[in-house]
mmCIF file of C-alpha atoms in Angstrom:
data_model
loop_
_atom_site.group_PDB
_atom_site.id
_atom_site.type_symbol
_atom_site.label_atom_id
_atom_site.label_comp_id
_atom_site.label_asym_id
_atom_site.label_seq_id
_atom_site.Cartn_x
_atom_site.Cartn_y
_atom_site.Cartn_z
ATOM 1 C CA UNK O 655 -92.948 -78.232 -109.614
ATOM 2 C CA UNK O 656 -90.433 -77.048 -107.333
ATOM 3 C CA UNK O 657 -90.736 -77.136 -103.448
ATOM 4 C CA UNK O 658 -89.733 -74.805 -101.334
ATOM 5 C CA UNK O 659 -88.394 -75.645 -97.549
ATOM 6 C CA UNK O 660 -91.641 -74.828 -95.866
ATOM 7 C CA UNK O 661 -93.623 -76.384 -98.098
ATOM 8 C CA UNK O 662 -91.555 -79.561 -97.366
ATOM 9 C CA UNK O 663 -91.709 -79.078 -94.155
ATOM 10 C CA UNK O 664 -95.675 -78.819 -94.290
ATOM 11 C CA UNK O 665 -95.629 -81.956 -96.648
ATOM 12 C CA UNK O 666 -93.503 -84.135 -94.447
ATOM 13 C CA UNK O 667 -95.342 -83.444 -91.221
ATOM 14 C CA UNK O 668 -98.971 -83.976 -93.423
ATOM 15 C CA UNK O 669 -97.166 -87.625 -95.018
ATOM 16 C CA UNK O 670 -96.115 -88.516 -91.035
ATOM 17 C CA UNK O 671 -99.542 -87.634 -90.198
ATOM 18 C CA UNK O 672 -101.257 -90.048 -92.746
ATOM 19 C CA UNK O 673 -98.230 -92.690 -92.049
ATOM 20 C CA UNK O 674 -99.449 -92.417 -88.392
ATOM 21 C CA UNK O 675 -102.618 -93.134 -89.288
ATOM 22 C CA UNK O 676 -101.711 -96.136 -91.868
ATOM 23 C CA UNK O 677 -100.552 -97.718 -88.597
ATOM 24 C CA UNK O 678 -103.523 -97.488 -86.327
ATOM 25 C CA UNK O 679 -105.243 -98.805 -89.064
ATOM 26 C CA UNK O 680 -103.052 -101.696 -89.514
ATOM 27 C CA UNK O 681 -100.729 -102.242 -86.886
ATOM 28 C CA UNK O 682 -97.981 -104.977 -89.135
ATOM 29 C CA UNK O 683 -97.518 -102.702 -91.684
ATOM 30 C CA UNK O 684 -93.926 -102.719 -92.080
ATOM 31 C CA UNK O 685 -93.493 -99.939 -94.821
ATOM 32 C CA UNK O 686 -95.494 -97.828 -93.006
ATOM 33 C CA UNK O 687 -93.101 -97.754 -90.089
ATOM 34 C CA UNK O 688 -89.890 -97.687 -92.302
ATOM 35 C CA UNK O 689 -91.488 -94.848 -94.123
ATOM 36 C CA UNK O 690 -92.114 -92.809 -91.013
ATOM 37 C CA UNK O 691 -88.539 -93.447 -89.392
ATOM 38 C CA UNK O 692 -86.840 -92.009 -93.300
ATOM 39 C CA UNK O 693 -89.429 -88.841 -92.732
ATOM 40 C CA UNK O 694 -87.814 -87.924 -89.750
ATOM 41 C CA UNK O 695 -84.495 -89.257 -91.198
ATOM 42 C CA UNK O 696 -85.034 -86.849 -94.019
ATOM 43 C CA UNK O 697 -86.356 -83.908 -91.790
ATOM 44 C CA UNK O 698 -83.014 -84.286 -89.508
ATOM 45 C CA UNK O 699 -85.389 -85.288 -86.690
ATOM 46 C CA UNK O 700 -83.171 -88.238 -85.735
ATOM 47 C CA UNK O 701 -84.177 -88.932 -81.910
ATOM 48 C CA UNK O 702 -87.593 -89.042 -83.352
ATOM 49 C CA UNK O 703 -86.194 -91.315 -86.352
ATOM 50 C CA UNK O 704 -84.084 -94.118 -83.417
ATOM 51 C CA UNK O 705 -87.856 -94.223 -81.457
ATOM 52 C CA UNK O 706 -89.432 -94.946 -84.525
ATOM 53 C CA UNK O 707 -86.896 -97.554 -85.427
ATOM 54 C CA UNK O 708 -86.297 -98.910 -82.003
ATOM 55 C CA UNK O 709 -90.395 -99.989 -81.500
ATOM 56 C CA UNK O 710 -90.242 -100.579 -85.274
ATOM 57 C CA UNK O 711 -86.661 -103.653 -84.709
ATOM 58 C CA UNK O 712 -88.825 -104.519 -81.364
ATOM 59 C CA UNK O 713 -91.809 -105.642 -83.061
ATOM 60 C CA UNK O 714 -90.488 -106.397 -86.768
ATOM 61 C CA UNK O 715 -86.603 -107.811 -85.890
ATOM 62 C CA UNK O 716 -86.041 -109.278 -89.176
ATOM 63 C CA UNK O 717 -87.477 -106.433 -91.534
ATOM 64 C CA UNK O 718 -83.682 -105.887 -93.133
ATOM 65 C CA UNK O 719 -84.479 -102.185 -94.225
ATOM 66 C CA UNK O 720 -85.081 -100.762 -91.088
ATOM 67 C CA UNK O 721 -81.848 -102.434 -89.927
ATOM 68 C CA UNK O 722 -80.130 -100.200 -92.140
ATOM 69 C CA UNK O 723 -81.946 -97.249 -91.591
ATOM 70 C CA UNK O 724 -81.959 -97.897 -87.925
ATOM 71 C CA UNK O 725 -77.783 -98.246 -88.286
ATOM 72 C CA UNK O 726 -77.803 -95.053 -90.507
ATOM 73 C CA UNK O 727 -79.898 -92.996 -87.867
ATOM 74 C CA UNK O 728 -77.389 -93.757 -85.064
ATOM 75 C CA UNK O 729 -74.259 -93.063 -87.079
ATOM 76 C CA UNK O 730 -75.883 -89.833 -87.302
ATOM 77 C CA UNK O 731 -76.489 -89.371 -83.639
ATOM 78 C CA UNK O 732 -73.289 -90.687 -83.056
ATOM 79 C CA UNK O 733 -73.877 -94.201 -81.717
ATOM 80 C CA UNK O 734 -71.372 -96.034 -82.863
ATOM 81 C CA UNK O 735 -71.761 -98.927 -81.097
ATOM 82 C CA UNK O 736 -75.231 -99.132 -82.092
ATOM 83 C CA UNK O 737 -74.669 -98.411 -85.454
ATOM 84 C CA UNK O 738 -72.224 -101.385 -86.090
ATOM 85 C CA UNK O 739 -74.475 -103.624 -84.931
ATOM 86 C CA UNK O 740 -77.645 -102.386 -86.682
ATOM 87 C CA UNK O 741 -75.249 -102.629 -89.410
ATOM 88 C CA UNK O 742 -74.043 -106.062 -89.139
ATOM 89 C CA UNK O 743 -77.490 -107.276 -88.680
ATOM 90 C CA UNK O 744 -78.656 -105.547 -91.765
ATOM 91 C CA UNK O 745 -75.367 -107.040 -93.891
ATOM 92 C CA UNK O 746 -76.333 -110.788 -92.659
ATOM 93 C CA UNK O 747 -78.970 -110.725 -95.205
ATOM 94 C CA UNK O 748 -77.553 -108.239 -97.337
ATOM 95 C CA UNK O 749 -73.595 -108.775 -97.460
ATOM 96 C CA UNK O 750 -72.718 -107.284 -100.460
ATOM 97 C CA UNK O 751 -74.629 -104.042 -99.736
ATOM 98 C CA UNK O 752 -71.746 -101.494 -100.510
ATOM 99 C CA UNK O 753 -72.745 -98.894 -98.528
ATOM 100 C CA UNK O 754 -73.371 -100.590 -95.330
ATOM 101 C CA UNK O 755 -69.705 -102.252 -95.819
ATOM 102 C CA UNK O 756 -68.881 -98.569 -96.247
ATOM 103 C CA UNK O 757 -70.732 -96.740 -92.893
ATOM 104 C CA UNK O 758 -70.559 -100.417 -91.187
ATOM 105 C CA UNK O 759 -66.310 -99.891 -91.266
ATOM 106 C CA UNK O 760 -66.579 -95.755 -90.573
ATOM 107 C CA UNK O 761 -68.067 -96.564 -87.283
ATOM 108 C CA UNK O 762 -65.527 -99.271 -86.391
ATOM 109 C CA UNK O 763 -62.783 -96.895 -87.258
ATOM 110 C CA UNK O 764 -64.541 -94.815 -85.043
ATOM 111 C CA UNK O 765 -64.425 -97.199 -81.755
ATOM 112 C CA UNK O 766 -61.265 -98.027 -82.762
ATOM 113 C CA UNK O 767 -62.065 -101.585 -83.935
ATOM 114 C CA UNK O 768 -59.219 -101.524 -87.009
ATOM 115 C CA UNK O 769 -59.270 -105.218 -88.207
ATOM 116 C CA UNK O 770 -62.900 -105.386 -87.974
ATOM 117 C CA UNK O 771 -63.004 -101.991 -90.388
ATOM 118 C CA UNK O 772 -60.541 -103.760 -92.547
ATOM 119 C CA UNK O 773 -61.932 -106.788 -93.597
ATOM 120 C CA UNK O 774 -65.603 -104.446 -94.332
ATOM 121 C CA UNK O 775 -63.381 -102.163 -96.655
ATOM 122 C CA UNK O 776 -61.657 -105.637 -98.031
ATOM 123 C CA UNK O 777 -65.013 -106.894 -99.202
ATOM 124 C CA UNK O 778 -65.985 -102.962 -100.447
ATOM 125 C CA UNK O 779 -62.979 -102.848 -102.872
ATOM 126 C CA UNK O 780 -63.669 -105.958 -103.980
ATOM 127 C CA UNK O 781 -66.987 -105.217 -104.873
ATOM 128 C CA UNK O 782 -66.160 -101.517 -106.143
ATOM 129 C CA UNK O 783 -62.672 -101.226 -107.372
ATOM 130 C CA UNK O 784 -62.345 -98.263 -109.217
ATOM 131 C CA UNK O 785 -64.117 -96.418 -106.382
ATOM 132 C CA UNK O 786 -61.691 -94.413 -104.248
ATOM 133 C CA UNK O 787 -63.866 -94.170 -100.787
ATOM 134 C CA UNK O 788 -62.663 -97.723 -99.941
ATOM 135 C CA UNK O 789 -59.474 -97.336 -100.815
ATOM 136 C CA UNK O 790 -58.815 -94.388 -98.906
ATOM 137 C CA UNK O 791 -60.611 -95.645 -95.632
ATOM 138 C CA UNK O 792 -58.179 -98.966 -96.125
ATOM 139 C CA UNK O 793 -55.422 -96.791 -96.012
ATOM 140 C CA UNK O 794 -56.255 -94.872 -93.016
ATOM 141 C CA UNK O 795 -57.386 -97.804 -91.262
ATOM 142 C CA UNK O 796 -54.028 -99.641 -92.175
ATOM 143 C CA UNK O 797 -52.497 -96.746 -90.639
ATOM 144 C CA UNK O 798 -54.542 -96.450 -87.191
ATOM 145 C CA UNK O 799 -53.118 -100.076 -86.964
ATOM 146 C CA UNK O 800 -50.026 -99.349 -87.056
ATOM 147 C CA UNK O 801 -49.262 -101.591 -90.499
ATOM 148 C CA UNK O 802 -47.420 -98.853 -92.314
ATOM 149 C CA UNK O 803 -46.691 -101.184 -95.322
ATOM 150 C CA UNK O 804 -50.289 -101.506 -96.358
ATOM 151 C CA UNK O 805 -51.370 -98.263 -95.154
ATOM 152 C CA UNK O 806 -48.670 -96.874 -97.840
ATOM 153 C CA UNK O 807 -49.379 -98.692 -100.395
ATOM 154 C CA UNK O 808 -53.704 -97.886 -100.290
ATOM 155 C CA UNK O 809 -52.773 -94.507 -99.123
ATOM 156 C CA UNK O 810 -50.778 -94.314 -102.851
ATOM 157 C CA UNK O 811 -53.121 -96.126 -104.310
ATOM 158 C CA UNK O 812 -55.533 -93.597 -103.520
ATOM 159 C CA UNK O 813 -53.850 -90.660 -104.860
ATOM 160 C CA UNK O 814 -53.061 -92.511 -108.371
ATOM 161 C CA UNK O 815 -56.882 -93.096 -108.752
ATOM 162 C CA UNK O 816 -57.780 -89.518 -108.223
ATOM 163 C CA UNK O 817 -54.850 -87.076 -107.958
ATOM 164 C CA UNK O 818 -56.443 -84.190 -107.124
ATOM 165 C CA UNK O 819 -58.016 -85.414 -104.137
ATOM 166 C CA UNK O 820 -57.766 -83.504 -100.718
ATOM 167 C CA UNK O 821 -58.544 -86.184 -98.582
ATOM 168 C CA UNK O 822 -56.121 -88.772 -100.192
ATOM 169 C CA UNK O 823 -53.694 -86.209 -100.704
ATOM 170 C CA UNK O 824 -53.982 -84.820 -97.026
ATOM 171 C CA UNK O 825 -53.810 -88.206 -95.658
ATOM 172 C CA UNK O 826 -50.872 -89.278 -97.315
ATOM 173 C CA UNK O 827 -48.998 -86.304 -96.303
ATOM 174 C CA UNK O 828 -50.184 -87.251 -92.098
ATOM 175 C CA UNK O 829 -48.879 -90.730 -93.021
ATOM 176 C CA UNK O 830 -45.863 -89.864 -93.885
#
């Protein structure tokens, strides 16, 4: 059956409510808190998502998944800082987790922390090489630090694996 948005909307609140409750009952129930932080997550309720998380990490440090979730969360609230590090914490126990190599480098490149964003997106192509997303984000990154000859030569790179991409396409032509 198909949902509509206020039936979601009605569903989500009535899944935090019994998630809520989960926890009074038993307070150390870790997937009950990472459960509740993705509701709000998924409901685009993110300062209610980082509380959520932030009591979650406090009491449950080591619980890897809300690590990433937690990192996710402030990406999307624009915390960089805190993102990276929720991030790195998360990839300690999970290094070869694409997508956190992935979002852990987009907020480097955002703080402006180049070589750190490199050697994340050196590890993602490695793991994913026929993906472009690395690729391109190498490039780019290459070229915000200033080393032309291997931001030219992913930037390329990324327009022979898909041709008929904006992004690579766009960012070649800026490069150049």
């Amino acid at each position: 059956a198909k949902i509509n948005r206020r039936q979601a909307s009605s569903l989500t609140k009535e899944a935090q409510r019994h998630l809520r409750r989960a926890i009074e009952i038993w307070p150390d129930y870790q997937d009950a808190y990472n459960n509740l932080g993705i509701s709000y997550m998924n409901s685009q309720e993110f300062k209610s998502a980082y509380e959520i998380y932030t009591s979650f990490i406090k009491k449950f440090p080591d619980y890897s998944k809300a690590r990433y979730n937690m990192a996710v969360t402030c990406q999307k609230l624009e915390r960089f800082d805190e993102a990276e590090m929720h991030f790195e914490a998360f990839l300690e126990s999970n290094p070869s987790q694409r997508d956190a190599l992935y979002y852990s480098a987009e907020c480097e490149g955002f703080q402006a922390k180049f070589s750190e964003a490199i050697a994340h997106l050196e590890t993602l192509i490695k793991l994913e090489p026929k993906k472009l997303r690395g690729v391109l984000k190498l490039g780019m990154a290459y070229a915000m630090s200033n080393d032309l000859e291997n931001a030219e030569f992913y930037l390329l790179k990324a327009t022979q694996m898909d041709p008929n991409n904006a992004d690579a396409l766009f960012n070649l032509a800026v490069f150049y």
